[in-house]
Coordinates of C-alpha atoms and ligand atoms in Angstrom, one line a residue:
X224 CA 0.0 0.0 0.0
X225 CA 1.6 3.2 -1.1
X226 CA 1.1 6.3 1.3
X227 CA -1.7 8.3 -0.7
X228 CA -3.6 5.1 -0.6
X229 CA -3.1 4.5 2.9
X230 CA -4.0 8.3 3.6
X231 CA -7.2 7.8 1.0
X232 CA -8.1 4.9 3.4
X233 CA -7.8 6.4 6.5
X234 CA -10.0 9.6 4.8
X235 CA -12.8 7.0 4.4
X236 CA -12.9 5.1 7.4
X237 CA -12.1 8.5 9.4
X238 CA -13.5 11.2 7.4
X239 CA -11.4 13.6 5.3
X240 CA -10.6 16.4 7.9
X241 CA -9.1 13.7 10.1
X242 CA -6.2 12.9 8.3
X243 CA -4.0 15.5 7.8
X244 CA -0.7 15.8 5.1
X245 CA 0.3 19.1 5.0
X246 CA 3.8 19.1 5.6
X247 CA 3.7 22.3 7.5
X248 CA 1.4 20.7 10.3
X249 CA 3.4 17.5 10.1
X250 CA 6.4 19.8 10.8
X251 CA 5.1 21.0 14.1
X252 CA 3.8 18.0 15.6
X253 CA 7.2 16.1 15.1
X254 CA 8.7 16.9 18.6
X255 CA 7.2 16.5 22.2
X256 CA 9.6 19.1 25.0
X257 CA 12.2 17.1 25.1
X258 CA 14.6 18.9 22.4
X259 CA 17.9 16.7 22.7
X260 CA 16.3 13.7 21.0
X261 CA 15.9 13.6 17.4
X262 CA 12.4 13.4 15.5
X263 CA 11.5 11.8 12.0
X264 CA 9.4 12.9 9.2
X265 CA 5.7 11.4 9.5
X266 CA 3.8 10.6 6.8
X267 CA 0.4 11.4 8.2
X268 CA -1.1 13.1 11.2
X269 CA -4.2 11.5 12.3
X270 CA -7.1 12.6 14.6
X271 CA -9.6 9.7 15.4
X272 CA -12.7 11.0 17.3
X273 CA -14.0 7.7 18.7
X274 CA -12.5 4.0 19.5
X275 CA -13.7 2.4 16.4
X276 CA -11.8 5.2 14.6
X277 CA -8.7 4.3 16.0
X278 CA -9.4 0.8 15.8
X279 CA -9.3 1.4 11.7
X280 CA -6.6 3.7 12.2
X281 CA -4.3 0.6 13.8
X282 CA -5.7 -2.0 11.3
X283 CA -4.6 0.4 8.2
X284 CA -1.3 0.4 9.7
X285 CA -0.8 -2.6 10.6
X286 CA -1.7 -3.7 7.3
X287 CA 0.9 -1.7 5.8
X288 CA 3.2 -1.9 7.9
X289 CA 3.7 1.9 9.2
X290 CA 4.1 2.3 12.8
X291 CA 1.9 4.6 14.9
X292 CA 3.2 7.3 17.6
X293 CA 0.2 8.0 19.6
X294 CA 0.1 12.1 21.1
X295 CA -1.1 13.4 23.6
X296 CA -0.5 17.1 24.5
X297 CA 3.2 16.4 23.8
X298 CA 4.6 18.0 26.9
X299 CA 6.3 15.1 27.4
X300 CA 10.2 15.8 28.5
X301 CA 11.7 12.0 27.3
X302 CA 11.4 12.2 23.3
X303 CA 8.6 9.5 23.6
X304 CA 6.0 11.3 21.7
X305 CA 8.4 12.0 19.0
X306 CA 7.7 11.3 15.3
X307 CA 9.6 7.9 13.5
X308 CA 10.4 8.1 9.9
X309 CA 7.0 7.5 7.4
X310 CA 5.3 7.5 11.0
X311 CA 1.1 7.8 11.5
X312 CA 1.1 10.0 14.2
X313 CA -1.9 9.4 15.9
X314 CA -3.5 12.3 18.2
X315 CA -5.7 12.4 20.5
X316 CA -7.3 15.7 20.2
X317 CA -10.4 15.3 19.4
X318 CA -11.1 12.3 22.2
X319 CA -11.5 15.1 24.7
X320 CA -14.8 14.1 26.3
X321 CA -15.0 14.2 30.3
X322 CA -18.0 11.2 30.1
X323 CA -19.2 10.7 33.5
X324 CA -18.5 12.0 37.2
X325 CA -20.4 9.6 39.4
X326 CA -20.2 11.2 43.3
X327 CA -21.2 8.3 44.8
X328 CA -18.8 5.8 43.6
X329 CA -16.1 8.7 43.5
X330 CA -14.7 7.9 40.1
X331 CA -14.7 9.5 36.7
X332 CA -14.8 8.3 33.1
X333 CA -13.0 10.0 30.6
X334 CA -11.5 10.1 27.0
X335 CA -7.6 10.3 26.4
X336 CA -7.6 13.4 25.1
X337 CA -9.3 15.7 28.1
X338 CA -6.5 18.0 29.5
X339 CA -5.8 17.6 33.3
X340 CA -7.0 21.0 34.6
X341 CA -10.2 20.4 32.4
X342 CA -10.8 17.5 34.6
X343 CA -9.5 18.5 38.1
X344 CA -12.0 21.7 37.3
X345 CA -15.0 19.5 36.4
X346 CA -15.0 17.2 39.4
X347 CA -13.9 19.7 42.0
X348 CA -17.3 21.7 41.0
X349 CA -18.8 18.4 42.6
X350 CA -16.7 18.3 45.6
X351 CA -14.2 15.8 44.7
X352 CA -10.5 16.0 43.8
X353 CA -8.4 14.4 40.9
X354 CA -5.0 14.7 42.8
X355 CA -2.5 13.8 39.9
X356 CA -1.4 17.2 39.0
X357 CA 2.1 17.6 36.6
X358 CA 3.0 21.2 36.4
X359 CA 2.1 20.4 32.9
X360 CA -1.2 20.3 34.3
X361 CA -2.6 23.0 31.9
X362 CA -1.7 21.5 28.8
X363 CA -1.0 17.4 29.1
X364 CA -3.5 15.1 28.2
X365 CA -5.0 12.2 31.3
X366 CA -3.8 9.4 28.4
X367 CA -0.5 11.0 28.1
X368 CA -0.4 11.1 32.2
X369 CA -1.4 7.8 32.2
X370 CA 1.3 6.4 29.3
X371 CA 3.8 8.5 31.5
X372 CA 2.0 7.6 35.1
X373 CA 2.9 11.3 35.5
X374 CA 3.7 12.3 39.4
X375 CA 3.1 16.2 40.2
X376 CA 3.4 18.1 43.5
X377 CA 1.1 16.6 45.9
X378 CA 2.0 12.9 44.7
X379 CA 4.0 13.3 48.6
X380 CA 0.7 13.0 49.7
X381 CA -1.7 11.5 47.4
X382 CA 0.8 9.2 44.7
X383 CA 1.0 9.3 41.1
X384 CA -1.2 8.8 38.3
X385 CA -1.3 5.3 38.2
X386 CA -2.5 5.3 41.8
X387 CA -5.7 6.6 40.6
X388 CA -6.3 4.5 37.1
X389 CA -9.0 1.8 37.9
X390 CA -10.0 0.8 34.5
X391 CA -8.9 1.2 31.1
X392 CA -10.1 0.8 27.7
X393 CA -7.1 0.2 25.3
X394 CA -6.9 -0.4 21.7
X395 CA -4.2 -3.0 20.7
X396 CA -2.2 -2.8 17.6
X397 CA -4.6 -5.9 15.9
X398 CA -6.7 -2.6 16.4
X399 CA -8.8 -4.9 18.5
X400 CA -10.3 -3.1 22.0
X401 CA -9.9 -4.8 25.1
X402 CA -11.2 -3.0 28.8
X403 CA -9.0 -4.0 31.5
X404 CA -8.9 -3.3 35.2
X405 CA -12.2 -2.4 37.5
X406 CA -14.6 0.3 38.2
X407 CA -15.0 -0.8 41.6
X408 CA -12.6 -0.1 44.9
X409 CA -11.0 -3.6 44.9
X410 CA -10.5 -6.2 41.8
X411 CA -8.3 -8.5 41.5
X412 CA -9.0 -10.9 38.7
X413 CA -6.0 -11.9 36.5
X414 CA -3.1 -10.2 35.7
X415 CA -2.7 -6.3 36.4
X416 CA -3.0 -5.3 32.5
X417 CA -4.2 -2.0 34.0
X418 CA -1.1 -1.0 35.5
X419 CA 1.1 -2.8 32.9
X420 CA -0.4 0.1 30.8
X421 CA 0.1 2.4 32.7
X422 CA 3.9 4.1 31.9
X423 CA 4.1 2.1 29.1
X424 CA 4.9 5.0 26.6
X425 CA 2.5 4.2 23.6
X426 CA 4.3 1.0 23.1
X427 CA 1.8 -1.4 23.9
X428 CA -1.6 -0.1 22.9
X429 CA -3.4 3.3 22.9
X430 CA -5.4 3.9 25.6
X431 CA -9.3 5.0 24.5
X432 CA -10.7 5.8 27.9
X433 CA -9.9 5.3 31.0
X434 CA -12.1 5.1 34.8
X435 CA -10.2 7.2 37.4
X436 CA -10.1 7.0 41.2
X437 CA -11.2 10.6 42.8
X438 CA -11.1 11.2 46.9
X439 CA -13.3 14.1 48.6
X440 CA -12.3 18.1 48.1
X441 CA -9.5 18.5 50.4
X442 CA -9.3 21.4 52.4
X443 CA -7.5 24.4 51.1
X444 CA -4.0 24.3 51.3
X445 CA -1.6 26.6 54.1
X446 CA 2.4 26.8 53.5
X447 CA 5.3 27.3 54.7
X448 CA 9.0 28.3 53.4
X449 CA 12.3 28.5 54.6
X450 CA 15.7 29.6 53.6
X451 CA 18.8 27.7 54.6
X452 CA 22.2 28.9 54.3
X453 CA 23.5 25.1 53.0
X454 CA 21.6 22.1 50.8
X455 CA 22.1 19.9 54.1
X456 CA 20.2 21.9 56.2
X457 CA 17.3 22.4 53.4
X458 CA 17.4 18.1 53.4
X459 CA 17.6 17.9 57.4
X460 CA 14.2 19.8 57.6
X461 CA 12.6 17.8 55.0
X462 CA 13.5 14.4 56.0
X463 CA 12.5 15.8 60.2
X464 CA 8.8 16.9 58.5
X465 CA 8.2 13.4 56.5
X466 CA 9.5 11.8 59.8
X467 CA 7.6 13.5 62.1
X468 CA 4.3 12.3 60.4
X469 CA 2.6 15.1 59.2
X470 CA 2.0 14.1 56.0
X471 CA 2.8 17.4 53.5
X472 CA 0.6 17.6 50.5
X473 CA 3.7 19.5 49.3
X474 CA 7.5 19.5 49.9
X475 CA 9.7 20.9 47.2
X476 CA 13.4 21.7 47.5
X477 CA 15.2 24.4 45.6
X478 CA 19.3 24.1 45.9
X479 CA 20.8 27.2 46.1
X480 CA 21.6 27.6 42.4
X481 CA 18.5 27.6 41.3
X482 CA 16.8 30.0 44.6
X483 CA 19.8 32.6 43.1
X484 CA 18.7 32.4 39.6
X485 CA 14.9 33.1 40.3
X486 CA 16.1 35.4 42.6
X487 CA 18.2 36.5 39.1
X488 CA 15.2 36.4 37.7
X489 CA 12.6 38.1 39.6
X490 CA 13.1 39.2 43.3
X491 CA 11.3 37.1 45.5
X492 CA 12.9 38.5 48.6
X493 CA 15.7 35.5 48.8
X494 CA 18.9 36.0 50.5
X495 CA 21.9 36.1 48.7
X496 CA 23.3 33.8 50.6
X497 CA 20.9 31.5 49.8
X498 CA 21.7 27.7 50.6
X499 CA 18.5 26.0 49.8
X500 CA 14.8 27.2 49.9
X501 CA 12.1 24.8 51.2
X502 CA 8.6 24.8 50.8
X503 CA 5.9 22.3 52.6
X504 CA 1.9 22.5 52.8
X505 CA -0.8 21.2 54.7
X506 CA -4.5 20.5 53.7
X507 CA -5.5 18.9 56.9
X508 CA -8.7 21.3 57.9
X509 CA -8.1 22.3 61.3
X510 CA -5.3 21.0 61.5
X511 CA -3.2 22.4 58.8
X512 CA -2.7 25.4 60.9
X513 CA -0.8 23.6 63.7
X514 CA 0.8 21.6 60.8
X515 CA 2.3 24.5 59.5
X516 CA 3.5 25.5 62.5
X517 CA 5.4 22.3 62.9
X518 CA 6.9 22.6 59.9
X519 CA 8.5 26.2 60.9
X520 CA 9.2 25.2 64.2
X521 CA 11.3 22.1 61.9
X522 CA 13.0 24.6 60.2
X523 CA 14.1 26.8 62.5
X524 CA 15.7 23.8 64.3
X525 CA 17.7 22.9 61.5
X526 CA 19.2 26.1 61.0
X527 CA 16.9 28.2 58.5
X528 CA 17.8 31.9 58.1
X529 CA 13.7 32.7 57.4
X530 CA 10.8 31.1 57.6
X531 CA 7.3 32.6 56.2
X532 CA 4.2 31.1 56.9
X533 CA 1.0 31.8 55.0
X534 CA -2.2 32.2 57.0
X535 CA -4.5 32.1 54.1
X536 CA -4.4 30.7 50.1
X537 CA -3.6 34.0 48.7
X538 CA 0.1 34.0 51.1
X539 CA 0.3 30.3 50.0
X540 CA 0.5 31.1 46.5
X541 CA 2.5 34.0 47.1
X542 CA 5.0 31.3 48.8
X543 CA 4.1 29.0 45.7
X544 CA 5.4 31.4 43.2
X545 CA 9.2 30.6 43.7
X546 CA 8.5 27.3 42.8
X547 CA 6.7 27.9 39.8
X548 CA 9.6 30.4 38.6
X549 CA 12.0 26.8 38.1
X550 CA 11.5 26.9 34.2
X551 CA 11.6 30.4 33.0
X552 CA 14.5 31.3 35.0
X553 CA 16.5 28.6 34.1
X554 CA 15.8 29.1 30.3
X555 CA 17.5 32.3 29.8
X556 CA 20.9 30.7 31.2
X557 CA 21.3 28.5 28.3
X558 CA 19.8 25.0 26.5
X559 CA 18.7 22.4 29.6
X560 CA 18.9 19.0 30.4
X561 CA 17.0 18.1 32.5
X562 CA 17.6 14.7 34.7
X563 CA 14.6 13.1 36.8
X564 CA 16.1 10.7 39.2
X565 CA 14.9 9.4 42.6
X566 CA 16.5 8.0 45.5
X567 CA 15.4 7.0 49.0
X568 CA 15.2 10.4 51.0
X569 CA 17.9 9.0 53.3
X570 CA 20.4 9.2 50.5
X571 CA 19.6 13.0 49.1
X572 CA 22.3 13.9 50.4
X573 CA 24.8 11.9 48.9
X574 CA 22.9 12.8 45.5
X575 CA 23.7 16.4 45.9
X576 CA 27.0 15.6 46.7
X577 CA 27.4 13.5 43.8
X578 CA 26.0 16.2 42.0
X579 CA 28.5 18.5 42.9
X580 CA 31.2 16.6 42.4
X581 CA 29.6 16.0 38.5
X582 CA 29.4 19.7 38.2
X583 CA 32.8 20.1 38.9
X584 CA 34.3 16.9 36.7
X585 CA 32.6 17.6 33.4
X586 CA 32.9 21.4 34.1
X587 CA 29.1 22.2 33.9
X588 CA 26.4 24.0 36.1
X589 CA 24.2 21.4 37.8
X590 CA 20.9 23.4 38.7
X591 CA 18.8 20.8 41.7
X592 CA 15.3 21.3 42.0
X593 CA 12.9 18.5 43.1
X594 CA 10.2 17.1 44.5
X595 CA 12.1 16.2 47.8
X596 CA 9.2 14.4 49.8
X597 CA 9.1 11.5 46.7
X598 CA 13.2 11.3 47.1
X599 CA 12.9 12.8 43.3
X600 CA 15.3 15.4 41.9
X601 CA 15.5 17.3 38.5
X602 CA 19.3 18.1 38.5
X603 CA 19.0 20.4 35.4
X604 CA 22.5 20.7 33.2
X605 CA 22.6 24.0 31.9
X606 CA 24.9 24.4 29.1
X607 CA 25.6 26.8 25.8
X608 CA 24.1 25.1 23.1
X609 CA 26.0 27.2 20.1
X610 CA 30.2 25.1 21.7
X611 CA 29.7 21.6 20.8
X612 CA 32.5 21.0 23.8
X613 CA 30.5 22.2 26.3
X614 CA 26.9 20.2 24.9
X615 CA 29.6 17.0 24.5
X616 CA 30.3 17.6 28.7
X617 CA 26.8 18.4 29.4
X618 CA 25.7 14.9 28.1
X619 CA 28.1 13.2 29.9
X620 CA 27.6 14.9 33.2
X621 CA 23.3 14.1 32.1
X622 CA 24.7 10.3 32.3
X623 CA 27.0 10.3 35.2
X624 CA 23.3 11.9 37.3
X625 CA 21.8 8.8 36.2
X626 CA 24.5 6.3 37.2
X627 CA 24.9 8.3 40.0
X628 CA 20.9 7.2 40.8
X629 CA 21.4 4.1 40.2
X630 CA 24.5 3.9 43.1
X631 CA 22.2 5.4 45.5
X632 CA 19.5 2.6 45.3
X633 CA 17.6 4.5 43.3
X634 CA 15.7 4.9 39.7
X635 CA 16.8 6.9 36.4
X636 CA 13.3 8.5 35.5
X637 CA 10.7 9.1 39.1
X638 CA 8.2 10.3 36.7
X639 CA 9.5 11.7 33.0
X640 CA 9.7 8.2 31.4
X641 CA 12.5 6.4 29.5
X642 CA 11.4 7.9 25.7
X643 CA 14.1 8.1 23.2
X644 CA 16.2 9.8 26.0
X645 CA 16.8 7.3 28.4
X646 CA 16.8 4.0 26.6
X647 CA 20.8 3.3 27.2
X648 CA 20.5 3.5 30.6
X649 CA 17.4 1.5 31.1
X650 CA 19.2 -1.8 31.1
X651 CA 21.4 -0.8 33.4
X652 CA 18.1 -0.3 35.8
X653 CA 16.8 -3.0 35.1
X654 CA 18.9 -5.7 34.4
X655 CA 19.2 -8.4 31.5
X656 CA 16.4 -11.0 32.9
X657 CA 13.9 -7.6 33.3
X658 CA 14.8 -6.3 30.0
X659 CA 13.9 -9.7 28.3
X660 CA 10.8 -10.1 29.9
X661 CA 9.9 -6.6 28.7
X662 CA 10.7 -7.1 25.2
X663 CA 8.8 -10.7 26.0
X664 CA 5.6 -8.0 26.9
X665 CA 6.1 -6.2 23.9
X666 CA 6.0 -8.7 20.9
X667 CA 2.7 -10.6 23.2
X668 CA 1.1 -7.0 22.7
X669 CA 2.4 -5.3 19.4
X670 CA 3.6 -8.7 17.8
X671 CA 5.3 -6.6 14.5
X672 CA 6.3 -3.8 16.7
X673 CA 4.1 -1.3 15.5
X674 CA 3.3 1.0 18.4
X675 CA 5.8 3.3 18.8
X676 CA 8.4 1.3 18.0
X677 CA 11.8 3.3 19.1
X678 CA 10.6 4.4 22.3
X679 CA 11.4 3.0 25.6
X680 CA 13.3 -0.1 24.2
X681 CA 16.2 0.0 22.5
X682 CA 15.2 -1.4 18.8
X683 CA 17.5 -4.8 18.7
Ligands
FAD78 C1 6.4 22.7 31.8 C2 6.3 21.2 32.0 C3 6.1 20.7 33.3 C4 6.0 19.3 33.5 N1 5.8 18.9 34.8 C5 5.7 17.5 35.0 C6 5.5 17.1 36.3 O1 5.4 17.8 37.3 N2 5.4 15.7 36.5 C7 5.5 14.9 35.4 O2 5.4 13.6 35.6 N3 5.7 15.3 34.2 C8 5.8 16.6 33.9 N4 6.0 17.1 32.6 C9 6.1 16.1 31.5 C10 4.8 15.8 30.8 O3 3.9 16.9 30.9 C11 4.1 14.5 31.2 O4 5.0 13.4 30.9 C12 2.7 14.3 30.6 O5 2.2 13.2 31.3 C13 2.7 14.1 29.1 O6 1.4 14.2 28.7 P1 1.0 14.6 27.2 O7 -0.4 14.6 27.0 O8 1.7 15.8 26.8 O9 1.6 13.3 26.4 P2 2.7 13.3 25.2 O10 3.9 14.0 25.5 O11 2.0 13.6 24.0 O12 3.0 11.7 25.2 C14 3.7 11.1 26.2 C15 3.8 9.6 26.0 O13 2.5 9.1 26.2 C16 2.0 8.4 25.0 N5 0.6 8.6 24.9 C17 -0.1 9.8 24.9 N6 -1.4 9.6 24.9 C18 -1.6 8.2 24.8 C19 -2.7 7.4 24.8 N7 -4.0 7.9 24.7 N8 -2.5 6.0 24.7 C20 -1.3 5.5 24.8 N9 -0.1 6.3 24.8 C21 -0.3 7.6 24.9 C22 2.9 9.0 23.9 O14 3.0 8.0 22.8 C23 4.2 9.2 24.6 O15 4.9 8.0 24.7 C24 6.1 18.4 32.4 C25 6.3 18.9 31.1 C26 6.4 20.3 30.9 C27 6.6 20.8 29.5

């Protein structure tokens, strides 16, 4: 089947607005965020508004033999989104549909395509709460959270994406559909398929809807944050607030790099001494107050020049903001890479040391964000993008994060995925037995490797 005819299929099966060739479109939907990893050319862009559409949209394919990248939003920061050479790339768009909130059973139904915030927004007006929230949370889609089992800020508290995903609906590359997983609280016939899904990068299926666990409204939110004149003392408080129980819907770290450059950036009131900046919340009702107390009180105790707490949401946000400054204050000081490892929290230390010691070695700036309740760091290498030396270093030092991750009992991706970025590291994770049994996974789903077929894997 030649590609016009394979485009004048799809046009049939999917109507003629769905299928789109213009090589200027095709141009901008090559590349997800991730801009180190390189993209193809596709042949088609496709936007299936129901199941059955992408069920002919994966028989066409398969039938001549063009694999399929599946997009979300493409926010994605791993290069797994990104177009393969004479690719279908297969969006979801137009699945947007938010198709049932039911309050009593506390879960919602829901096409791929619906944006996060869309859905948070629609099932908080009913009193309940979607907790997964990536800062991507304005723009990615709930399948691309679900094919990345995105974390977010209040996964400390609440966990990740796949924490909440009770049932899917997934169509496999036969293009046959298949539900897997539950509606209800507890199920536990066969095999998790559900969660096997879930991360799985558009390599074994695309998913077509999905049931998702909500809780109750939570209360609103109050914060705390704290300066520290080192990164130790920053990591002391942390690790004495997750042991002292008080369960944080919120704890992110800032090194003191990264305070400086959004200090740089905008003036937030940090000290120029800055060591590392802390910030923690509490949703507990009543209770938050006393909460965020603790957490000062904490803070104080190990060291902190200043400590702010907020005694409504307008202070918290206010608080927030420094946060939320990460990205555009780090962009002006030159292209990013941006690592995502996790370790147990008893060994963040060693990782910023480690880190250091990277810096220093392969003559780069290490920038060290993270979600520091999860254990999970962004160590963001910041390099100049126009001295191919310096890119060369940055990629190394990138690396040496990762093995560095890996030393500390840890993982090489807590929640960005392995993509096209990772993949030469993943063995190293998981080990030769692991790897086989993945690959195993693979061909039982996407038997001519079909789905997004340089992603995640190495291709053999
Ligand atoms: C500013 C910014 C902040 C971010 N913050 C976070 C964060 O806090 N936490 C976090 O985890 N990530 C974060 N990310 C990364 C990204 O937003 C997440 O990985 C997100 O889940 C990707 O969703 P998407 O809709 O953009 O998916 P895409 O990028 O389009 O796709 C991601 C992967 O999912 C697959 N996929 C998409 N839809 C489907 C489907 N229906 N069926 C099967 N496979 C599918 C794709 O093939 C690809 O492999 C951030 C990114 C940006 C740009």
């Amino acid at each position: 089947m030649t590609a016009e005819q394979l485009a004048d299929r799809l046009r049939i099966s999917i109507g003629d607005k769905a299928v789109v060739t213009d090589p200027d479109i095709l141009n901008s939907h090559r590349n997800d965020h991730a801009t180190f990893c390189s993209a193809g050319t596709p042949l088609l862009l496709v936007r299936p508004a129901s199941t059955a559409e992408v069920s002919e949209v994966l028989r066409a394919a398969g039938e001549a033999g063009v694999p399929v990248v599946t997009q979300g939003a493409r926010t994605g920061l791993s290069g797994a989104a990104n177009a393969i050479d004479g690719c279908i790339l297969l969006s979801t768009s137009r699945m947007n549909q938010i198709l049932e909130i039911d309050v009593e059973d506390q879960v919602a139904v829901v096409q791929p395509g619906v944006i996060n915030a869309d859905l948070s927004r629609a099932v908080l007006a009913k009193g309940l709460f979607y907790p997964p929230d990536p800062s991507s949370w304005e723009m990615s889609t709930i399948g691309g959270n679900i094919a990345t089992n995105a974390g977010g800020l209040c996964c400390v508290k609440y966990g990740v994406t796949g924490d909440f995903v009770r049932g899917l609906e997934v169509v496999l590359a036969s293009g046959e559909v298949v539900r897997m997983g539950r509606r209800t609280a507890k199920g536990v016939a066969g095999y998790d398929l559900t969660s096997l899904i879930v991360g799985s990068e558009g390599t074994l299926g695309v998913v077509t809807e999905a049931t998702l666990a909500l809780r109750p409204e939570p209360e609103a939110a109050l914060t705390a944050a704290a300066t520290f004149t080192s990164a130790e003392q920053g990591l002391a408080a942390a690790a004495a607030i997750m042991a002292a129980g008080l369960q944080p819907s919120l704890l992110e770290f800032l090194d003191g790099a990264t305070a400086r450059a959004i200090q740089n950036y905008r003036d937030m009131g940090l000290p120029s001494n800055v060591g590392s900046l802390l910030i923690a919340q509490s949703d507990r009702g009543l209770r938050a107050v006393d909460d965020v107390a603790e957490m000062a009180r904490i803070c104080t105790e190990a060291g902190a020049i200043e400590v702010a707490e907020a005694s409504d949401a307008e202070e918290s946000r206010m608080l927030l903001e420094a946060r939320r400054l990460v990205n555009p204050a780090l962009e002006p000081l030159g292209a990013t890479l941006v690592d995502d490892v996790a370790v147990p929290r008893k060994r963040l230390v060693d990782l910023l040391d480690g880190i250091t010691a990277i810096a220093t070695k392969y003559d780069v700036q290490i920038f060290c964000p993270g979600h520091v309740g999860d254990g999970n760091m962004h160590p963001t290498v910041v390099f100049d993008r126009d001295n191919p030396a310096a890119e060369e270093r940055a990629l190394q030092a990138f690396g040496a994060v990762m093995e560095l991750g890996l030393a500390l009992g840890g993982t090489i991706t807590g929640e960005h995925g392995i993509g096209k970025l990772k993949r030469q590291w993943l063995e190293q994770e998981l080990g030769p037995v692991a790897l086989t049994l993945h690959r195993r996974l693979k061909t039982a789903f996407d038997p001519t490797n079909l789905l997004n077929p340089d992603k995640l894997l190495h291709p053999h």
